Each structure stands twice: as C-alpha cells, then as structure tokens.
Short mmCIF file of C-alpha atoms in Angstrom, two decimals:
data_model
loop_
_atom_site.label_atom_id
_atom_site.label_comp_id
_atom_site.label_asym_id
_atom_site.label_seq_id
_atom_site.Cartn_x
_atom_site.Cartn_y
_atom_site.Cartn_z
CA MET A 1 -0.07 0.11 0.06
CA THR A 2 3.04 2.46 0.26
CA ASN A 3 2.83 2.93 -3.52
CA GLN A 4 -0.49 4.72 -3.38
CA PHE A 5 -1.11 8.28 -3.95
CA THR A 6 2.50 8.96 -5.34
CA TRP A 7 0.48 11.54 -7.57
CA ILE A 8 -0.16 14.02 -4.87
CA ASN A 9 3.10 16.00 -4.81
CA ILE A 10 3.49 16.42 -8.49
CA TYR A 11 -0.15 17.38 -9.03
CA GLN A 12 0.06 20.20 -6.29
CA GLU A 13 3.30 21.37 -7.78
CA PHE A 14 2.00 21.22 -11.26
CA ALA A 15 -1.14 23.24 -10.16
CA THR A 16 0.91 25.95 -8.61
CA THR A 17 3.27 26.16 -11.59
CA LEU A 18 0.17 26.22 -14.05
CA LEU A 19 -1.11 29.47 -12.23
CA ALA A 20 1.71 31.42 -14.27
CA TRP A 21 0.28 30.37 -17.69
CA GLU A 22 -3.17 31.85 -17.52
CA ASP A 23 -1.76 34.62 -19.87
CA LYS A 24 -0.08 32.07 -22.10
CA GLN A 25 -2.85 29.62 -23.07
CA THR A 26 -1.75 29.56 -26.57
CA ASP A 27 1.60 28.36 -25.37
CA LEU A 28 -0.27 25.53 -23.45
CA ILE A 29 -2.14 24.47 -26.49
CA THR A 30 1.02 24.56 -28.82
CA PHE A 31 2.64 22.19 -26.13
CA LEU A 32 -0.29 19.75 -26.24
CA ALA A 33 -0.46 20.06 -30.24
CA ASP A 34 3.32 18.95 -30.06
CA LEU A 35 2.55 16.15 -27.82
CA GLN A 36 -0.22 14.93 -30.18
CA ASN A 37 2.08 15.15 -33.14
CA GLN A 38 4.48 12.95 -31.34
CA GLY A 39 1.69 10.32 -31.12
CA TYR A 40 0.56 10.91 -27.45
CA VAL A 41 -3.07 10.27 -26.81
CA ILE A 42 -4.29 13.99 -26.20
CA THR A 43 -7.58 15.68 -25.69
CA PRO A 44 -9.08 16.66 -28.86
CA LEU A 45 -7.75 20.36 -29.57
CA GLN A 46 -9.96 21.34 -32.46
CA ASP A 47 -12.49 23.97 -31.74
CA LYS A 48 -15.62 24.82 -33.95
CA ASN A 49 -17.05 28.22 -34.63
CA ARG A 50 -20.74 29.00 -35.67
CA ASP A 51 -20.16 28.24 -39.23
CA GLY A 52 -19.00 24.80 -38.39
CA GLU A 53 -15.43 25.67 -39.31
CA ARG A 54 -12.71 23.70 -37.22
CA PHE A 55 -9.54 25.32 -35.96
CA LEU A 56 -7.03 24.67 -33.19
CA LEU A 57 -8.04 25.89 -29.71
CA ARG A 58 -7.09 29.56 -29.03
CA GLU A 59 -7.89 29.43 -25.01
CA ILE A 60 -7.92 26.57 -22.69
CA ASP A 61 -8.80 26.40 -18.91
CA PRO A 62 -6.37 24.79 -16.37
CA PHE A 63 -8.78 21.94 -15.61
CA THR A 64 -9.17 20.88 -19.22
CA PHE A 65 -5.30 21.28 -19.62
CA LEU A 66 -4.89 18.80 -16.47
CA GLY A 67 -7.58 16.62 -17.81
CA VAL A 68 -5.27 15.75 -20.70
CA PHE A 69 -3.66 12.98 -18.14
CA ASN A 70 -6.93 12.48 -16.21
CA ARG A 71 -9.02 10.89 -18.61
CA GLY A 72 -9.96 7.36 -19.72
CA ILE A 73 -6.77 6.46 -21.35
CA ARG A 74 -4.35 3.75 -20.61
CA ASP A 75 -2.19 4.38 -17.53
CA GLU A 76 0.90 3.94 -19.75
CA GLN A 77 -0.27 7.00 -21.75
CA ARG A 78 -1.03 8.85 -18.57
CA PHE A 79 2.46 8.34 -17.29
CA ALA A 80 4.09 9.16 -20.53
CA ILE A 81 2.19 12.44 -20.82
CA ILE A 82 2.84 13.48 -17.31
CA THR A 83 6.66 12.68 -17.75
CA GLN A 84 6.66 14.98 -20.75
CA MET A 85 4.91 17.61 -18.74
CA LYS A 86 7.16 17.17 -15.90
CA ARG A 87 10.12 17.94 -18.31
CA HIS A 88 8.47 20.64 -20.11
CA PHE A 89 7.47 22.66 -17.21
CA GLN A 90 10.44 21.81 -15.10
CA LEU A 91 8.76 20.30 -12.22
CA GLN A 92 10.87 18.78 -9.36
CA SER A 93 8.42 16.20 -7.91
CA GLN A 94 8.82 12.72 -8.97
CA VAL A 95 6.62 11.27 -11.90
CA PRO A 96 4.06 9.23 -10.00
CA SER A 97 4.07 5.41 -9.78
CA ASP A 98 0.06 5.34 -9.52
CA PHE A 99 -3.01 7.24 -10.11
CA SER A 100 -5.00 5.65 -7.30
CA GLY A 101 -8.15 7.38 -6.37
CA ILE A 102 -8.01 10.10 -8.88
CA PRO A 103 -11.31 10.72 -10.70
CA ILE A 104 -11.01 10.75 -14.52
CA LEU A 105 -12.98 12.50 -17.20
CA ASN A 106 -14.99 10.72 -19.76
CA ASN A 107 -13.13 11.03 -23.03
CA GLN A 108 -15.94 12.32 -24.89
CA LYS A 109 -16.37 15.28 -22.51
CA SER A 110 -12.99 15.95 -21.52
CA TRP A 111 -13.35 19.98 -22.03
CA LEU A 112 -14.89 21.86 -19.34
CA PHE A 113 -16.11 24.37 -21.77
CA PRO A 114 -18.28 24.26 -25.24
CA TYR A 115 -16.92 24.78 -28.69
CA GLN A 116 -16.40 28.58 -29.53
CA GLU A 117 -19.90 28.50 -31.20
CA GLY A 118 -21.47 28.16 -27.74
CA ARG A 119 -18.67 29.79 -25.50
CA ASN A 120 -19.39 32.94 -23.57
CA PRO A 121 -16.36 35.23 -23.59
CA ASP A 122 -15.99 35.02 -19.86
CA ASP A 123 -16.12 31.02 -19.68
CA ILE A 124 -12.60 30.37 -19.58
CA PRO A 125 -11.68 33.33 -17.37
CA ARG A 126 -14.20 32.02 -14.89
CA LEU A 127 -12.53 28.74 -14.86
CA TRP A 128 -9.16 30.28 -14.33
CA ARG A 129 -10.52 32.36 -11.41
CA VAL A 130 -11.93 29.33 -9.52
CA PHE A 131 -8.52 27.48 -10.05
CA ARG A 132 -6.53 30.45 -8.85
CA LEU A 133 -8.85 30.73 -5.81
CA ALA A 134 -8.95 27.06 -5.12
CA LEU A 135 -5.08 27.30 -4.68
CA GLN A 136 -5.29 29.72 -1.78
CA GLU A 137 -5.27 28.60 1.77
CA ASN A 138 -8.60 27.48 3.08
CA PRO A 139 -10.65 28.11 -0.15
CA PHE A 140 -13.80 26.48 1.11
CA GLN A 141 -13.91 29.36 3.68
CA ASN A 142 -13.37 32.15 1.23
CA ARG A 143 -16.39 33.84 -0.11
CA ASP A 144 -14.55 34.78 -3.23
CA PHE A 145 -13.81 31.08 -4.09
CA LEU A 146 -17.39 30.08 -3.35
CA ALA A 147 -18.79 32.72 -5.62
CA ALA A 148 -16.39 31.94 -8.34
CA PHE A 149 -17.33 28.15 -8.13
CA ASP A 150 -20.87 29.04 -8.51
CA GLU A 151 -20.12 31.35 -11.54
CA ALA A 152 -18.04 28.61 -13.08
CA LEU A 153 -20.90 25.97 -12.84
CA ALA A 154 -22.77 28.28 -15.26
CA VAL A 155 -20.22 27.48 -18.04
CA SER A 156 -21.63 24.88 -20.44
CA ASN A 157 -19.96 21.35 -20.01
CA VAL A 158 -18.58 21.99 -16.52
CA ASN A 159 -21.09 19.71 -14.83
CA ILE A 160 -19.14 17.43 -12.17
CA ASN A 161 -16.07 17.77 -14.13
CA LEU A 162 -15.15 20.98 -11.96
CA THR A 163 -15.17 18.86 -8.74
CA MET A 164 -12.99 16.37 -10.43
CA GLY A 165 -10.51 19.23 -11.39
CA LEU A 166 -10.56 20.70 -7.80
CA PHE A 167 -9.73 17.13 -6.40
CA TRP A 168 -6.67 17.15 -8.73
CA VAL A 169 -5.37 20.38 -7.26
CA ARG A 170 -6.64 20.15 -3.88
CA PRO A 171 -6.43 16.42 -2.92
#
C-alpha cells in the first residue's frame, strides 16, 4: 500500500506552476499539439465556430489542461504524458507510480467548456478564477472562491468535471 497516492506531490506542484500560464494559453495549446504530433493520446484540440469551421483551440482552462492525463486512457499513456509535462514545466516532484483514487474525465467530454460557437467570452476566465482561488489557503472558507465556483458552474460542459478538477489540485 505504500505505492498509493504517489501523484499528490506532482499534482500540487503542477497546479501551482500552472498559475503562471493563464496569460500564455496559446503556449499551453501548442505544447499539447506538439505532444499529439508525437503520438501521445491527447484531448481533442479542434475548436468549432458558428459556421462549423474547425481550428486549433485559442484558449484553454487549467482543468481541461490537467484533464489531458486525467481521462479514460491507458495508464501507460497517462504516465508518458505526465513525464513530458514534468520535463516541459521543469517540475521537481517525481513522476507518480500510481493514479490511485483520481477521478477521471469521460474521453467524450474532457473539455470543461463548449466549442467556440456556444462559449461565452468569460467562460475560460471563470474557470481560471476558480482555479486560482482554489489554490489559496482554506478556499472553502473564502467567499470569493465560493462565488467563483458558482459562476463556473454556469459554464456549459462543467457539470461534475469541476469538482474532479478541484480534487486534482486540492487532494
């Protein structure tokens, strides 16, 4: 049983590191596209506008980004992806040897936001705000966090995925 929950340290470090990337979302998307081009099993990155045109995402929230390795794919792929993320983001924590107890997203609904055609301009910022506030001390006693959480629930596609994402960053 000592090899359980080895993911906690790297997940917490990654969440803290990811805070600095809110204004560099296109860099996060480019990184994911590069992984996809290398053959890693990545969350779909094609957005769609009202005309049905498809294009590479231009914005992404931190929970969807973390969901890339927290969804229904084989553990070997999850380990490989998190290894690449550790290298790219220069994380110091060890790559986990297990994913015990981690809730995973449905592969068919691994975004916490809708396509551009149904997305409100403040949807992604709402998700970043709840993420930021969740990493502060005692978020569940912070009225700003509670309000941000409620606002984030209004984003189409959030559902229970938000509580899963919060678990990843506040285990």
